[in-house]
Coordinates of C-alpha atoms and ligand atoms in Angstrom, one line a residue:
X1 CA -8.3 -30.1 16.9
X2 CA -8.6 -26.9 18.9
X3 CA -8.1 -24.4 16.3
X4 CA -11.2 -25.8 14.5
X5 CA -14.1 -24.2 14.7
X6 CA -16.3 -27.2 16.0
X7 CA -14.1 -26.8 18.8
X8 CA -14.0 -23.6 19.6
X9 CA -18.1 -23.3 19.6
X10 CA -17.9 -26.1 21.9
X11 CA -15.5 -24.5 24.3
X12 CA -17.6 -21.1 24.3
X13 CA -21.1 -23.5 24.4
X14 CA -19.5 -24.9 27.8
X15 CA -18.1 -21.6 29.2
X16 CA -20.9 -20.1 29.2
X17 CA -23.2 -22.5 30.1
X18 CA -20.9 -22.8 33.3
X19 CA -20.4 -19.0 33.7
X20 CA -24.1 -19.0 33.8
X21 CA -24.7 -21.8 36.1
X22 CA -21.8 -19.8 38.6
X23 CA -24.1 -16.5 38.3
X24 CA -27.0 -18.2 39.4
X25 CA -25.9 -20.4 42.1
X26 CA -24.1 -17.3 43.3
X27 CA -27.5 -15.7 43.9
X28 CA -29.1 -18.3 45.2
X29 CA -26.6 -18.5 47.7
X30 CA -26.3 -15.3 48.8
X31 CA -30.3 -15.3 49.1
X32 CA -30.2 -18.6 50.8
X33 CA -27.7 -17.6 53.1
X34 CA -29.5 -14.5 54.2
X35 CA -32.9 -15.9 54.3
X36 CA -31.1 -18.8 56.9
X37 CA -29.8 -15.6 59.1
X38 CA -33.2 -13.9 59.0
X39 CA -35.0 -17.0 60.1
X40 CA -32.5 -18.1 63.0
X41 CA -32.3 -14.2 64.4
X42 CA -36.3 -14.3 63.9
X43 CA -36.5 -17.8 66.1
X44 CA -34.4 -15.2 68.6
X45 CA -36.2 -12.7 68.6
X46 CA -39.5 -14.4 68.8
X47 CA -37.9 -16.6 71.9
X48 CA -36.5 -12.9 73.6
X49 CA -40.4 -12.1 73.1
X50 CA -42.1 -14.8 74.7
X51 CA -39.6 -14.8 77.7
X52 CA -40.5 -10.5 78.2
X53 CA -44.2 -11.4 78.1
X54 CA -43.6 -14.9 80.7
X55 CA -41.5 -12.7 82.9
X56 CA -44.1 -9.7 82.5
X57 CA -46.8 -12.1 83.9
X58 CA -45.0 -14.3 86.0
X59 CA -42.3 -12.9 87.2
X60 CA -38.7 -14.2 87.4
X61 CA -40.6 -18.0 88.5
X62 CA -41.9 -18.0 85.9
X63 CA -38.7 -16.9 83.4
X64 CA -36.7 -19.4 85.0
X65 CA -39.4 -22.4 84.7
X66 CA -39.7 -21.3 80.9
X67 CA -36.0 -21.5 80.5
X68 CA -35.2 -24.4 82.4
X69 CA -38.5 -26.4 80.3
X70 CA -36.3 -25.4 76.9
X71 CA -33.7 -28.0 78.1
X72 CA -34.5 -30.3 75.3
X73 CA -34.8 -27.8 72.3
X74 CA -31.3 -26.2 69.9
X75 CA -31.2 -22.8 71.9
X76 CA -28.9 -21.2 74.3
X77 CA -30.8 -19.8 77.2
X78 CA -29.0 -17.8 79.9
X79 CA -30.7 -16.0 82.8
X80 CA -28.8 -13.4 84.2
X81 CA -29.6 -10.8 87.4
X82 CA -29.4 -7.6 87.2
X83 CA -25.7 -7.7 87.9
X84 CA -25.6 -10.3 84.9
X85 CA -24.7 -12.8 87.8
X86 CA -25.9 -16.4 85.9
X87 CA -28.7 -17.6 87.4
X88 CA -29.7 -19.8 85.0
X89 CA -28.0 -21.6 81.7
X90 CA -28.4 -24.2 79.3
X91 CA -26.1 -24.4 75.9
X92 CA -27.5 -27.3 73.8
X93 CA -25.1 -30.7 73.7
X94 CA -22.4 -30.7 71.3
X95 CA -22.0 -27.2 71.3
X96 CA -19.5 -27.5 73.3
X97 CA -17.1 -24.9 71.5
X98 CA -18.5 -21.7 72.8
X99 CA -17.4 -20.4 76.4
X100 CA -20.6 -18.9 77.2
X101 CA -18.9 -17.9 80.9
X102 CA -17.0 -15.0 79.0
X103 CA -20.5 -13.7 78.8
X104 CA -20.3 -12.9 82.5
X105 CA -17.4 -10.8 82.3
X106 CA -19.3 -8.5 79.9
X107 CA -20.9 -5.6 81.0
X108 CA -24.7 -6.3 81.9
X109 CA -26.8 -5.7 78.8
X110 CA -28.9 -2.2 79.5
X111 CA -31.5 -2.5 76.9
X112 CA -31.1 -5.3 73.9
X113 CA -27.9 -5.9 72.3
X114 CA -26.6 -8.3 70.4
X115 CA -23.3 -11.0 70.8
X116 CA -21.8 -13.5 69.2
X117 CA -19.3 -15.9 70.6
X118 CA -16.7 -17.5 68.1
X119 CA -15.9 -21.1 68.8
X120 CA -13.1 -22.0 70.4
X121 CA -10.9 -25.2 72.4
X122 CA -9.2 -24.6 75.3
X123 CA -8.8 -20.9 75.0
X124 CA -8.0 -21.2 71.6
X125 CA -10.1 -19.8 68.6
X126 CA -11.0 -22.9 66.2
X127 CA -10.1 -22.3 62.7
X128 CA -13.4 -21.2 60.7
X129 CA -15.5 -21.1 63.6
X130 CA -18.8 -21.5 64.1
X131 CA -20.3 -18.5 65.5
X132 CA -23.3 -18.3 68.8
X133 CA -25.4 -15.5 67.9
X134 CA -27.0 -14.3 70.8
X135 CA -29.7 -11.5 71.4
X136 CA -29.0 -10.8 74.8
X137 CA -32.1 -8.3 76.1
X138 CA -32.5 -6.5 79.8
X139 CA -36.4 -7.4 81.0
X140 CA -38.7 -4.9 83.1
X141 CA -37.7 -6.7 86.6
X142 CA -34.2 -5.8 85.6
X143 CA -32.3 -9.5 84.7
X144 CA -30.9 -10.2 81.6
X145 CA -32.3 -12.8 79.0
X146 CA -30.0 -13.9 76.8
X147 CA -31.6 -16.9 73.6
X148 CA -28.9 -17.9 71.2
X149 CA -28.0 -19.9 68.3
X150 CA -25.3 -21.7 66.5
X151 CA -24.1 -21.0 63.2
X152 CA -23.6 -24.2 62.6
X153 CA -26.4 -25.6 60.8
X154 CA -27.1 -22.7 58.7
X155 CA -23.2 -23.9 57.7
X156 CA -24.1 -27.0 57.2
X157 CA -26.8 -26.0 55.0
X158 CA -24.6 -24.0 52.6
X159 CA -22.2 -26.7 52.6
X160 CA -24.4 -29.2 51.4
X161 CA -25.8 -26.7 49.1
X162 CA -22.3 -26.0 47.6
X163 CA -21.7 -29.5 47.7
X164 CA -24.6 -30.0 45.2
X165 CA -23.8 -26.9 43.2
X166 CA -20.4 -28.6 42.5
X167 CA -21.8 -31.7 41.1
X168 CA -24.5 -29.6 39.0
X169 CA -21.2 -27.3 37.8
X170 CA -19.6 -30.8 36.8
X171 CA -23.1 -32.1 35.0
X172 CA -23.6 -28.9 33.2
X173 CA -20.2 -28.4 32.0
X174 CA -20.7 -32.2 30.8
X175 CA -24.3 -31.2 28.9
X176 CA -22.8 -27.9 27.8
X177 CA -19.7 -29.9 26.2
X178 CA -21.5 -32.6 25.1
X179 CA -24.6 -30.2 23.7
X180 CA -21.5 -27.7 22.2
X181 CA -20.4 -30.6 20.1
X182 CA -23.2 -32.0 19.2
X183 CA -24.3 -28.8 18.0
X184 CA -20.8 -27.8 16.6
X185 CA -20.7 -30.9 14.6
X186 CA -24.6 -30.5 13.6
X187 CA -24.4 -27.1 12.2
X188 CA -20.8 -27.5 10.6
X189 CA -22.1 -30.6 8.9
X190 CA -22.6 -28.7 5.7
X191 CA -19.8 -27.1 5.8
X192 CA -17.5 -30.1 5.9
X193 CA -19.5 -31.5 3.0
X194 CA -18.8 -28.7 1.2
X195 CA -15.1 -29.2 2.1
X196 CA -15.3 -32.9 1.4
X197 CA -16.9 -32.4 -2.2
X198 CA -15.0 -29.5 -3.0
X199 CA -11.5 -31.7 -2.2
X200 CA -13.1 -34.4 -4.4
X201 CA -12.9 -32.1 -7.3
X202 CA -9.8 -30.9 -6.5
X203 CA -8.2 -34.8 -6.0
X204 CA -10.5 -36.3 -9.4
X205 CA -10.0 -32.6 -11.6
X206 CA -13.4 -33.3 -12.4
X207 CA -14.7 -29.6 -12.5
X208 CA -17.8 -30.7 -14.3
X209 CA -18.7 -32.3 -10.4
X210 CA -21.1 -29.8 -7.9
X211 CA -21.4 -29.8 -4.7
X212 CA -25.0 -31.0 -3.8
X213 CA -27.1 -28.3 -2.1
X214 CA -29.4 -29.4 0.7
X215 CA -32.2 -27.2 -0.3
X216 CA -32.6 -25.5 2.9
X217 CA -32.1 -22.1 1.6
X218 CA -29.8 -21.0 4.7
X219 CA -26.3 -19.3 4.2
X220 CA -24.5 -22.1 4.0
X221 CA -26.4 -23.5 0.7
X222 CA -26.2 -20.3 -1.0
X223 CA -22.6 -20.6 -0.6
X224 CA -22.5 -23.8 -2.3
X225 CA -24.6 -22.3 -4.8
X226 CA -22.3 -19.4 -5.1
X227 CA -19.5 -22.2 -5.6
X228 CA -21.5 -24.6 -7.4
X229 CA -22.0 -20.9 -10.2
X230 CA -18.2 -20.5 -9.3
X231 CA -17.4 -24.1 -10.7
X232 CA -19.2 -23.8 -13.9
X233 CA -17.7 -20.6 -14.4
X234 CA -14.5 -22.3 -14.7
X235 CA -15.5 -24.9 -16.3
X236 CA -16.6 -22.6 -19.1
X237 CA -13.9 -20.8 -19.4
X238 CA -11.6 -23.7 -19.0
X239 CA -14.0 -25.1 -21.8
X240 CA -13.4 -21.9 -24.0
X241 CA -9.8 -21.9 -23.4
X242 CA -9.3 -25.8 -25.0
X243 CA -11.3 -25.3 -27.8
X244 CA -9.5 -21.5 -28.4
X245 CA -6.3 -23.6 -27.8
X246 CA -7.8 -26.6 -30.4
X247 CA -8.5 -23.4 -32.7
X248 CA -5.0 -22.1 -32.6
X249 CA -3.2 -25.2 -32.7
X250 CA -5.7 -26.0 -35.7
X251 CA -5.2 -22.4 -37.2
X252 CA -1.5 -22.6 -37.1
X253 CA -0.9 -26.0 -38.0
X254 CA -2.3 -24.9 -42.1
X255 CA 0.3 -22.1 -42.5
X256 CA 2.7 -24.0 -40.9
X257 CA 2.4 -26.9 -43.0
X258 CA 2.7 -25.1 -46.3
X259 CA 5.7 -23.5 -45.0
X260 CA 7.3 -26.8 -44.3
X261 CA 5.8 -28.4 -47.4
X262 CA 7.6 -24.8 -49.6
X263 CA 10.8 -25.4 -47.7
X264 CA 11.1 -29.4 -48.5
X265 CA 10.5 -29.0 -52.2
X266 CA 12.5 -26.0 -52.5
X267 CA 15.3 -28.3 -50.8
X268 CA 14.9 -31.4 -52.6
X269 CA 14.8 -30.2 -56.2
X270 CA 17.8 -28.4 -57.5
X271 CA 15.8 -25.3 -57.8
X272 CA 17.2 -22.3 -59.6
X273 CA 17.1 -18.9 -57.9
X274 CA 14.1 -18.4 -59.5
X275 CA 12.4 -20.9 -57.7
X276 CA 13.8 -21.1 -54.4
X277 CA 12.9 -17.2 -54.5
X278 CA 9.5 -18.0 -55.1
X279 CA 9.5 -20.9 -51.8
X280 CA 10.9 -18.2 -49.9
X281 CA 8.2 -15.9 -50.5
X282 CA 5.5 -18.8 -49.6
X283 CA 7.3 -19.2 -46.4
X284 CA 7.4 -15.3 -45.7
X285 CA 3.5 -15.1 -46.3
X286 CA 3.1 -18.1 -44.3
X287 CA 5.0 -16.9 -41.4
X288 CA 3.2 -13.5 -42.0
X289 CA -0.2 -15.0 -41.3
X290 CA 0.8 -16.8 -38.4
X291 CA 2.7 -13.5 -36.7
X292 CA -0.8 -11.7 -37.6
X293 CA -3.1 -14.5 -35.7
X294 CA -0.3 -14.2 -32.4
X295 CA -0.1 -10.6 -32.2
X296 CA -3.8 -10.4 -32.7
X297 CA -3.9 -12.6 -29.7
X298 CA -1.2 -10.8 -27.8
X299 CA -3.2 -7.5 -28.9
X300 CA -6.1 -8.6 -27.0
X301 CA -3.8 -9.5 -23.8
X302 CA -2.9 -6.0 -23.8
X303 CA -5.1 -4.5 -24.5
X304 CA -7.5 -6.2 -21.7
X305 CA -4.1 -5.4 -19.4
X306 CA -4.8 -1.7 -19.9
X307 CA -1.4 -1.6 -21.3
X308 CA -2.1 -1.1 -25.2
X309 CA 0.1 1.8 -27.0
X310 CA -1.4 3.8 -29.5
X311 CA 0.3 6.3 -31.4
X312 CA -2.4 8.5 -32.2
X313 CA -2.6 10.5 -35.1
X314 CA -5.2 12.4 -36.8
X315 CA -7.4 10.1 -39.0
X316 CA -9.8 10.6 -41.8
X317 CA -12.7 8.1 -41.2
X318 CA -13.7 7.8 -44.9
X319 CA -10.2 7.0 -46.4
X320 CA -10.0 4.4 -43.5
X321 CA -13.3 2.9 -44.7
X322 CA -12.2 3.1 -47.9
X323 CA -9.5 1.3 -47.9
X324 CA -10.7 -1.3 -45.4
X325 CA -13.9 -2.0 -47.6
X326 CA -11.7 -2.2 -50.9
X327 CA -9.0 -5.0 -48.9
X328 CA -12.3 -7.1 -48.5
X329 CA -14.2 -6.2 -51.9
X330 CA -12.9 -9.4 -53.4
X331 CA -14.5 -11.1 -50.5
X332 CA -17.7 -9.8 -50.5
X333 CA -18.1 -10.8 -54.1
X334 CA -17.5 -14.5 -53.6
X335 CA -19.7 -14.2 -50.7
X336 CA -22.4 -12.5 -53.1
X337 CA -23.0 -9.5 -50.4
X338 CA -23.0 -5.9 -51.5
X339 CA -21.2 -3.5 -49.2
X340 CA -22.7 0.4 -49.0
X341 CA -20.6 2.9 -47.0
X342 CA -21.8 6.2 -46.0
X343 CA -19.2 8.7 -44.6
X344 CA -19.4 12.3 -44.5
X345 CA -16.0 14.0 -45.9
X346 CA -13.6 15.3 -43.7
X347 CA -14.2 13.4 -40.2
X348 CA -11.5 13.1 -38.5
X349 CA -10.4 11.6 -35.1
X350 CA -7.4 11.7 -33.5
X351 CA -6.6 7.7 -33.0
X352 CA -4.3 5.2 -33.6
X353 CA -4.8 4.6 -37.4
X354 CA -3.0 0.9 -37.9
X355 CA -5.7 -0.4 -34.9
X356 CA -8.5 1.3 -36.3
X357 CA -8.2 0.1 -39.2
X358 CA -7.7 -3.7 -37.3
X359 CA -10.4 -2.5 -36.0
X360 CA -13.4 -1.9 -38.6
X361 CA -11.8 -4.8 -40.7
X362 CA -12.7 -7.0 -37.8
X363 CA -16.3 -5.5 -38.0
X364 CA -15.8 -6.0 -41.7
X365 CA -15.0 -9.6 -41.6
X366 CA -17.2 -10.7 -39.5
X367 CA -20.2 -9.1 -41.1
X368 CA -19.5 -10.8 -44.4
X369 CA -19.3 -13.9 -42.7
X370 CA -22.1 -14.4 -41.1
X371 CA -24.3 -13.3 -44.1
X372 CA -25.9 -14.4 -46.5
X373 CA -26.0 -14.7 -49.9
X374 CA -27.6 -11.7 -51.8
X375 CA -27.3 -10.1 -48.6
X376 CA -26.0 -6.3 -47.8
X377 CA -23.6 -4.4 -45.4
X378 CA -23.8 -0.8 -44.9
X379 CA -20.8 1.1 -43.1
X380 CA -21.7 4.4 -41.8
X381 CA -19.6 7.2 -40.1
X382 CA -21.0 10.4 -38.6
X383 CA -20.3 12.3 -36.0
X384 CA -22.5 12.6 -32.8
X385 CA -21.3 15.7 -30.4
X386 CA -18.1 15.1 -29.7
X387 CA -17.7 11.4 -30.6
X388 CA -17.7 9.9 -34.5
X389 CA -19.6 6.6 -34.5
X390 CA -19.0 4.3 -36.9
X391 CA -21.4 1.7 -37.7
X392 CA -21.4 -1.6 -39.4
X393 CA -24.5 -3.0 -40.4
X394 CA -25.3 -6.7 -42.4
X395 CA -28.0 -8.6 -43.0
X396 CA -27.0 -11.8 -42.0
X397 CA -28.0 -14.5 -39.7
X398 CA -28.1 -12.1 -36.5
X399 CA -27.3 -12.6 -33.1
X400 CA -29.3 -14.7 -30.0
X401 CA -30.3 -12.5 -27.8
X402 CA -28.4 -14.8 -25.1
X403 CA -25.5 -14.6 -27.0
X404 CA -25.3 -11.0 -27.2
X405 CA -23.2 -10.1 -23.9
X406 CA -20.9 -12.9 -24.4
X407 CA -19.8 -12.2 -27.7
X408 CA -17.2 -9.5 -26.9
X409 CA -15.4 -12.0 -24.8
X410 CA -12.4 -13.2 -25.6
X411 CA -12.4 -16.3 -27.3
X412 CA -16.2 -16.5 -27.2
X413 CA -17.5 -18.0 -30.7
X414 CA -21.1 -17.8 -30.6
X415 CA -23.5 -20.3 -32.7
X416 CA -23.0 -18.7 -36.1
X417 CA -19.4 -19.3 -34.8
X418 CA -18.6 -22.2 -34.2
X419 CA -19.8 -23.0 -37.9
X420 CA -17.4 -20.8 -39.3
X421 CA -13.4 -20.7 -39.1
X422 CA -12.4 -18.0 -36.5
X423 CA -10.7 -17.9 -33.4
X424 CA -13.5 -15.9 -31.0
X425 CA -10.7 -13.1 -30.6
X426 CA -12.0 -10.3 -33.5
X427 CA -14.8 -9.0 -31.5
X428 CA -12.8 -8.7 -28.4
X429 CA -9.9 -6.7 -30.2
X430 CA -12.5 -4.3 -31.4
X431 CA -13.3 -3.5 -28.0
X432 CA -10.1 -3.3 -27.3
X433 CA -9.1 -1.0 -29.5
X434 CA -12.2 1.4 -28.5
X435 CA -11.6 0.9 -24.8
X436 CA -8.1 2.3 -25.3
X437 CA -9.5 4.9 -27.5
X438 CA -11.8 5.7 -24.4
X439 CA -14.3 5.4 -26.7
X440 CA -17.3 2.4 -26.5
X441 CA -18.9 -0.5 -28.5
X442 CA -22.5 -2.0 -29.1
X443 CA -24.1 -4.5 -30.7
X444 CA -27.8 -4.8 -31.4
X445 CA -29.6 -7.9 -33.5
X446 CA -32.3 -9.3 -34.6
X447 CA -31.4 -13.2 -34.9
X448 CA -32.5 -13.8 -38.8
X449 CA -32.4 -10.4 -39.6
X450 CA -28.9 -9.2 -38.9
X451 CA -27.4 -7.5 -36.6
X452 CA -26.0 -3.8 -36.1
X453 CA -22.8 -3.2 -34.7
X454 CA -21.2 0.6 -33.4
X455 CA -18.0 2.5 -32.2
X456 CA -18.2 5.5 -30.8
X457 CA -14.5 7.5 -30.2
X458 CA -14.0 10.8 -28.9
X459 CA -13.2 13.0 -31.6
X460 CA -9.8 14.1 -30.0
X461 CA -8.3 17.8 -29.4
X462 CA -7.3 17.3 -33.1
X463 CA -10.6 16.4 -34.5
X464 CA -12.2 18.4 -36.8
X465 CA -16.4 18.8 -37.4
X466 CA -17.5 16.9 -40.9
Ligands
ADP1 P1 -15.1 -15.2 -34.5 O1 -15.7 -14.5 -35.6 O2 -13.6 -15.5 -34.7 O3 -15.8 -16.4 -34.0 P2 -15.5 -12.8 -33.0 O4 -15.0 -12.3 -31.7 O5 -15.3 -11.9 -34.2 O6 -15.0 -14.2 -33.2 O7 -17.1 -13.0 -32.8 C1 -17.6 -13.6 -31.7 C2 -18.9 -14.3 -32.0 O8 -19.9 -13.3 -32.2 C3 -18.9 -15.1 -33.3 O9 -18.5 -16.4 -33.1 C4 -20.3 -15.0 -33.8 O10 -21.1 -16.0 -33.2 C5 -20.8 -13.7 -33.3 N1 -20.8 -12.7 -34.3 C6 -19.9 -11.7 -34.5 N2 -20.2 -10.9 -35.5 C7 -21.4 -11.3 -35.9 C8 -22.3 -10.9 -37.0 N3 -22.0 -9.8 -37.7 N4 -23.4 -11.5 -37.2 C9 -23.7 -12.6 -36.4 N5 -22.9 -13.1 -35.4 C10 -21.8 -12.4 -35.2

């Protein structure tokens, strides 16, 4: 519970909603304490005044019957001669605590001064006593006023006040935790249902589920939209990786049953050498076929690992045509497509010739197969600077324009694909092969009218002009 986050915002919500509540209460204190004091020495001062200006008209009489009418009000009054000899005093019931005789062992007040008297019990100081603040002021006929006040109410004030602070602490503490859940919860509501609907998928395997997005357009539904893209990635490469499995298992499964269907005759009649020659040579080209498709596969691994070998060597590009277009002439002719090559004599690049060759028969291949009858394919070398592009060009049933980044992926079979036998894998081999080359690929088409694929290689330290 407290390491999640609803927690945590909760905990910081409260803090400092209570950290704030402690600033202010601390300066309302402090300015309610000081505007107490100002008040209370004010009330002094102003009492001091009215006794100079009695005393001024009147005479000591006069100070005297003032003091002596102030029985009744919260005020210490003390008339003193000018020896500070008491002539008069009055300290207000229950404030019983302050000894206001040590006053007369003080040194008579010359001008104004002021005194305060701690509280105190037989002699004793109290603990946390209240303190008589006294302003203690020599008149013109030479006695000594002296108007004071307790402490104690000002206390009393403060105490109450901290009193209620200490319940408002507890109240806000309550609204900030409550508030910091409710809002904890409120705002990480999404994000649990992303949790929740993400674990659903997880429990059911049912990648084809999304998460629902609230349609608010804040972060948190762009995440789930990022997931939600994140999900259907997998799920179509998940997709591409059972039907490339479907493909191989379906691919494999025809060479393996000839070889099977070879070995079991071969076994069951008593064949002479002759014959059981002959089924071993079906089982060879069988097995041959099948090695091809798996290291074609394997190739691709590789070569998408960055950890293809090539043992380079220095090629001519026109005997490589050459011989590629001748492997597939017979093709081409039950297809009914005409291939044209075009290659300048002499180019050469310094590659690896075996996967070159893999290569442009890829290019080849699939350039017969998706054409059309009657149709053409042009092959064309020349060299551009210091790269020699090669391009293969058909006129078959072209490429959707959609389609077109995809279809160096491995395992991707496009539309014209999937009607065709093929395991998505020749396209990404030829990229391959050029990536390792440090060379690059293209494709460009014009769905119905064909399409227009290139290699470009670096010629190599050992390549030579045409
Ligand atoms: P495969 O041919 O085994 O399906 P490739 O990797 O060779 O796999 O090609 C990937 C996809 O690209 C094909 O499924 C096809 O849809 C598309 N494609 C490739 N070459 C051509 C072409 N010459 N004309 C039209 N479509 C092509």
């Amino acid at each position: 519970m407290s390491r999640t986050i609803g927690f945590r915002l909760a905990a910081w919500y409260a803090l400092i909603f209570v950290l704030s509540a402690l600033a202010l209460f601390t300066l309302a204190y402090f300015l309610l304490s000081n505007a107490l004091k100002e008040h209370d020495h004010e009330a002094i001062e102003s009492e001091v005044q009215r006794y100079r200006t009695l005393e001024q008209s009147g005479g000591r009489a006069a100070l005297l019957a003032a003091a002596q009418a102030q029985r009744k009000e919260t005020m210490f009054v003390r008339v003193a001669g000018p020896q500070n000899e008491t002539l008069f005093a009055h300290m207000p019931a229950g404030w019983d605590d302050f000894q206001w005789k040590q006053l007369e062992s003080r040194a008579a007040t010359q001008e104004r001064e002021w005194i305060f008297l701690l509280g105190q019990l037989e002699g004793q100081l109290l603990e946390d006593p209240d303190t008589l603040e006294i302003l203690s002021a020599r008149l013109g006929d030479g006695s000594v006023v002296q108007v004071g006040r307790s402490t104690e109410m000002r206390g009393d004030i403060l105490e109450y006040f901290q009193g209620v602070f200490a319940l408002v602490t507890v109240a806000v503490l309550g609204v900030g935790l409550a508030g910091g859940v409710f809002w904890a919860r409120r705002s990480l509501r999404p994000v649990r249902e992303l949790s929740r609907g993400l674990r659903e998928i997880r429990e059911t395997s049912r990648i084809e589920a999304r998460v629902p997005t609230r349609q608010t357009g804040d972060e948190l539904d762009e995440l789930t939209g990022q997931l939600n893209t994140l999900l259907e990635t997998i799920e179509s490469l998940v997709g591409r990786m059972r039907g490339a499995l479907d493909d191989v298992a379906h691919d494999l499964r025809t060479p393996l049953t000839r070889l099977r269907g070879a070995a079991e005759i071969a076994l069951r009649s008593n064949a002479d050498a002759e014959a059981s020659r002959q089924a071993l040579a079906e089982c060879l080209e069988q097995a041959e076929q099948m090695l091809v498709m798996l290291n074609a596969m394997m190739d691709v691994a590789e070569a998408e690992a960055g950890t293809m070998k090539l043992e380079r060597e220095p090629v001519d590009v026109r005997a490589l045509v050459e011989s590629t277009v001748a492997l597939y002439e017979h093709v081409a002719e039950e297809e009914g497509v005409t291939i044209r090559t075009d290659v300048g004599e002499g180019l050469t690049v310094r590659a690896d010739g075996k996967r070159l060759r893999q290569a442009v028969a890829n290019l080849l291949d699939n350039s017969l197969k998706y054409n059309r009858r009657g149709g053409e394919v042009r092959i064309e070398a020349r060299r551009d600077g210091e790269q020699v592009v090669i391009t293969v060009k058909d006129t078959g049933v072209g490429i959707a324009a959609e389609e077109l980044p995809r279809i160096w992926d491995r395992l991707y079979r496009g539309e014209a694909g999937s009607a065709q036998r093929g395991l998505g894998l020749g396209l990404s081999l030829v990229r391959a092969v050029a990536v390792a080359h440090k060379g690059w690929v293209d494709a460009q088409s014009a769905p119905g009218n064909g399409s227009t694929f290139r290699m470009g290689l670096p010629v190599g330290s050992e390549g030579y002009p045409a």
